[in-house]
C-alpha atoms as one frame of an Amber mdcrd trajectory, in Angstrom:
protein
 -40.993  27.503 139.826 -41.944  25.672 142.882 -44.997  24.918 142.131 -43.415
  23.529 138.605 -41.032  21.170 139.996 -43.921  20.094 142.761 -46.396  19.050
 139.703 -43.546  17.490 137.288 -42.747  14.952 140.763 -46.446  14.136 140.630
 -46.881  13.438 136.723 -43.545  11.503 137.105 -44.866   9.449 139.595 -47.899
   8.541 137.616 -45.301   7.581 134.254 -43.393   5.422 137.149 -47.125   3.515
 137.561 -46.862   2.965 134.139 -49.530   5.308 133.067 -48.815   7.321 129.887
 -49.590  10.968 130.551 -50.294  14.030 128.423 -50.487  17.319 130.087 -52.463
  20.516 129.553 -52.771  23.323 131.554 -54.180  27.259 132.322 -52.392  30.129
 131.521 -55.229  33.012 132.558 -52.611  34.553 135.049 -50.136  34.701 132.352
 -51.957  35.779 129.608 -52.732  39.055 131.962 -49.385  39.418 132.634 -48.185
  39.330 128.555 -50.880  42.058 127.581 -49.776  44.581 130.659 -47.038  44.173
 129.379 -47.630  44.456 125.591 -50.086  47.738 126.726 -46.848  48.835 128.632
 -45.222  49.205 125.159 -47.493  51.078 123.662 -47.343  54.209 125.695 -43.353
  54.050 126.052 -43.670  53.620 121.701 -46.850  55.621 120.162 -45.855  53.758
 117.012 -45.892  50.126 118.448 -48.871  48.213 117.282 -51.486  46.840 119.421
 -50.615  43.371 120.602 -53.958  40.873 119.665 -54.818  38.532 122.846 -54.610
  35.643 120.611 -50.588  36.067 120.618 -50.959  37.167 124.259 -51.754  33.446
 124.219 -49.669  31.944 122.128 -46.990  33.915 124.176 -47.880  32.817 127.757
 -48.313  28.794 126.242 -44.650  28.909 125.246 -43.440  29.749 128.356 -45.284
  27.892 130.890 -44.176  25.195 128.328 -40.385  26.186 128.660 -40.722  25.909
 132.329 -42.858  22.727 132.292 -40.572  20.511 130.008 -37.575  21.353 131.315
 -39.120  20.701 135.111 -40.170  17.136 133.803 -37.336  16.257 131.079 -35.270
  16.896 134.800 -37.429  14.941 136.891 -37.408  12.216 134.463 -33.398  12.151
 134.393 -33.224  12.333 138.299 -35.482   9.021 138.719 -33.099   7.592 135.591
 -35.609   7.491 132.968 -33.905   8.309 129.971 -36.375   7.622 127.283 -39.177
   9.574 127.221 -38.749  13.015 125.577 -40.688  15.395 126.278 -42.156  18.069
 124.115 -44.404  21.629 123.862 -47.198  21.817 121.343 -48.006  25.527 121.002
 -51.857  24.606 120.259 -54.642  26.272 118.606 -58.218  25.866 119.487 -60.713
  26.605 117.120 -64.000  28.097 118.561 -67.385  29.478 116.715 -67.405  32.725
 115.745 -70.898  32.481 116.244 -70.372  31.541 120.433 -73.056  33.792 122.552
 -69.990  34.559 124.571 -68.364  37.032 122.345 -72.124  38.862 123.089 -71.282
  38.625 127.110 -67.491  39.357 127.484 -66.950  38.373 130.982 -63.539  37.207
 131.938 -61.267  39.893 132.991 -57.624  39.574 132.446 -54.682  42.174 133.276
 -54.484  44.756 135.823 -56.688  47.386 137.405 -57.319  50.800 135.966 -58.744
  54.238 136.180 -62.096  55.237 134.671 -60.301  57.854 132.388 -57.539  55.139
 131.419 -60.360  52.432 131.081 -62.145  54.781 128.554 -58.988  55.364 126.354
 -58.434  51.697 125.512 -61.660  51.700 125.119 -61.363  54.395 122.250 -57.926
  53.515 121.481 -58.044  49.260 121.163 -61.466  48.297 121.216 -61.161  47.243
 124.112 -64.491  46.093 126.521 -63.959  47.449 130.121 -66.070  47.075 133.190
 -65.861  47.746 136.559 -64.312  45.071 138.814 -65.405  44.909 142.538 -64.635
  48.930 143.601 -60.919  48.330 142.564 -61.228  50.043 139.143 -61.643  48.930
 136.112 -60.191  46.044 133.924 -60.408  43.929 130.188 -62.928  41.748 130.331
 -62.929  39.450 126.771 -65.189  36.825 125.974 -64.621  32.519 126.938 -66.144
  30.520 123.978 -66.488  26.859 124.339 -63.495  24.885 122.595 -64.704  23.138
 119.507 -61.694  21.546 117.724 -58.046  21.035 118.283 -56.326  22.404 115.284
 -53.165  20.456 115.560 -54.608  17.096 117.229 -53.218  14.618 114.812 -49.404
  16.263 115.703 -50.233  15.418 119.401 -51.419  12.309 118.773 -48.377  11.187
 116.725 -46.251  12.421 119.445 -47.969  10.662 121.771 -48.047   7.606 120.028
 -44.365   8.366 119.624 -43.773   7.971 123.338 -43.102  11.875 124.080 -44.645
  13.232 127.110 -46.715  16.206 125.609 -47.715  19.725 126.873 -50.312  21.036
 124.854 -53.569  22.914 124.862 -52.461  25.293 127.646 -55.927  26.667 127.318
 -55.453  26.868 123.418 -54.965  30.005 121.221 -58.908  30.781 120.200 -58.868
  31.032 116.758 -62.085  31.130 113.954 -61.851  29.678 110.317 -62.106  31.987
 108.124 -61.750  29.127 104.562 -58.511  27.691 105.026 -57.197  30.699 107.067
 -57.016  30.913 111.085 -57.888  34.075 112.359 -56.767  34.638 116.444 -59.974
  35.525 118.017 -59.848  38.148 121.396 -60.753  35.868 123.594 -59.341  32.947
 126.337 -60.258  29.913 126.683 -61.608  27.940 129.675 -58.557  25.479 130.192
 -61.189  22.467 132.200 -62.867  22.164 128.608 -60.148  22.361 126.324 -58.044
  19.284 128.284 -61.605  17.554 128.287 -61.903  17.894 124.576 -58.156  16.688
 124.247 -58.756  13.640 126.372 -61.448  12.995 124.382 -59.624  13.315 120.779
 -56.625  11.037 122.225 -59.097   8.592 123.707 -57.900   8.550 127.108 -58.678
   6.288 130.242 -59.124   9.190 132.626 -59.397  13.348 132.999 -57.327  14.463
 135.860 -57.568  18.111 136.888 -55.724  19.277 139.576 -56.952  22.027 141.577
 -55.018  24.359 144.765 -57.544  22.181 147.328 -57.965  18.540 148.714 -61.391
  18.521 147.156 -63.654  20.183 145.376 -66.550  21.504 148.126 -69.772  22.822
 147.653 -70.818  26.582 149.761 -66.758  26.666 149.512 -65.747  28.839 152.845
 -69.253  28.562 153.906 -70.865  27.631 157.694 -72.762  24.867 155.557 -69.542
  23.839 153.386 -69.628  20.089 152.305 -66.394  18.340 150.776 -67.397  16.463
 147.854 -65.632  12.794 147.186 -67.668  10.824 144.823 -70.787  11.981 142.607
 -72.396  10.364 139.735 -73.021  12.376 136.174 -76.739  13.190 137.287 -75.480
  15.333 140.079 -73.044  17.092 138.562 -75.498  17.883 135.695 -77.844  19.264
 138.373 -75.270  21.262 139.426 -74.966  23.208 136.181 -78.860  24.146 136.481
 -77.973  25.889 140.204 -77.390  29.587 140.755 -73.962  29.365 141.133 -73.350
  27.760 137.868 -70.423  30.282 136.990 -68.007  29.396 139.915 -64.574  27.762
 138.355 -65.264  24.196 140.662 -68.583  24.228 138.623 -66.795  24.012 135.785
 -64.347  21.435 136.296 -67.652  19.391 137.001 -68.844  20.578 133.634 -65.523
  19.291 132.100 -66.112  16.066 133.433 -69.634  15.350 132.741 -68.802  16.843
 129.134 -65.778  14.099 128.614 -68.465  11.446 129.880 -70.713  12.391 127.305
 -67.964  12.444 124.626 -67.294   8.641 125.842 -70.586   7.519 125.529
């Protein structure tokens, strides 16, 4: 909760500059947590179903939205600004079914396991395992790229509203299946899905906050170098590099992806 109340001071102090703010944020943390804990069920309860990820998701975006609104709907009051409400959107964010990452599962959520447990939820929930560094084995499920915001025009009416919106959260991957959403088993990277969302609400400027003053490249490195500013060619180079997969890389990728969507 710290960390809550120390972000809600800092997006209060940007809606005391007069800036009108919509947040988003990650939830992979979470989401682990919520399926050990939905797994945990199922071996105290033989008959309890399978939890899908997708509600793993939806689960973990209503609470970090609980705690988030009620850190800035406080905030707010404390500084005497009484009227800006401020709301959760539990969002859904349709992906293609069709993604090369459901191919190459690669982000691993939840907790560590044993080869022989790793092999029964493998048998028992379809679940992909892999190895992870010599400390057992854990879920790895796939990252497609965001491709629509399934409730955008509710956000943007809030927004346009004057609430202070939470949304996105990563999103809930979903597929269209006609006019049905189907959850998809996968998470979604939470630097493109706020990049597509300041794109659909046609905003001035993509914040992401990160745990570090800056982002640096050979992070922890001898040759480490802070970066401050960089132009859209050399973040684009960036992507072509070897270390393409590391999270920093991405946030560049957001960025040069919400340029594009400007242009």
């Amino acid at each position: 909760m710290a960390a809550v109340k120390i972000t809600a001071k800092a997006i209060v102090d940007l809606i005391e500059e007069g800036c009108e703010v919509v947040v988003a944020h990650g939830n992979g943390p979470q989401v682990g947590m919520v399926n050990n804990a939905m797994i945990a069920l199922t071996h105290e309860d033989v008959q309890q179903p399978n939890t899908p990820l997708s509600v793993c998701v939806a689960m973990s975006q209503a609470y970090i939205g609980y705690d988030l609104q009620n850190a800035l709907r406080e905030e707010l009051l404390n500084r005497g600004i009484f009227d800006i409400p401020v709301a959760t959107m539990i969002t859904q964010v349709r992906v293609d079914e069709n993604d090369p990452a459901f191919q190459a599962p690669s982000k691993p959520i939840g907790k560590f396991v044993t080869a022989k447990q790793a092999k029964m939820m493998e048998e028992n929930f379809d679940y992909v395992m892999k190895e992870d560094s010599g400390r057992g084995y854990r879920r790895v499920v796939a990252s497609p790229k965001p491709v629509e915001i399934v409730e955008i025009s509710t956000i943007r009416t809030m927004v346009n509203s004057g609430n202070l919106v939470i949304a996105c959260g990563g999103g809930i991957p979903v597929t269209r299946q006609g006019n049905h959403l189907k959850g998809a088993s996968a998470v979604i990277d939470k630097d493109f899905a706020s990049c597509l969302l300041a794109k659909e609400l046609n905003a001035d400027y993509l914040i992401i906050l990160t745990s570090v003053e800056k982002v640096a490249l050979n992070f922890g490195k001898p040759d480490e170098t802070w970066l401050a500013d960089v132009s859209v060619e050399f973040c684009r180079r960036l992507h072509a590099s070897e270390s393409r997969s590391s999270r920093r890389l991405r946030r560049f990728q957001a960025w040069t992806h919400s340029t594009d969507y400007a242009a």
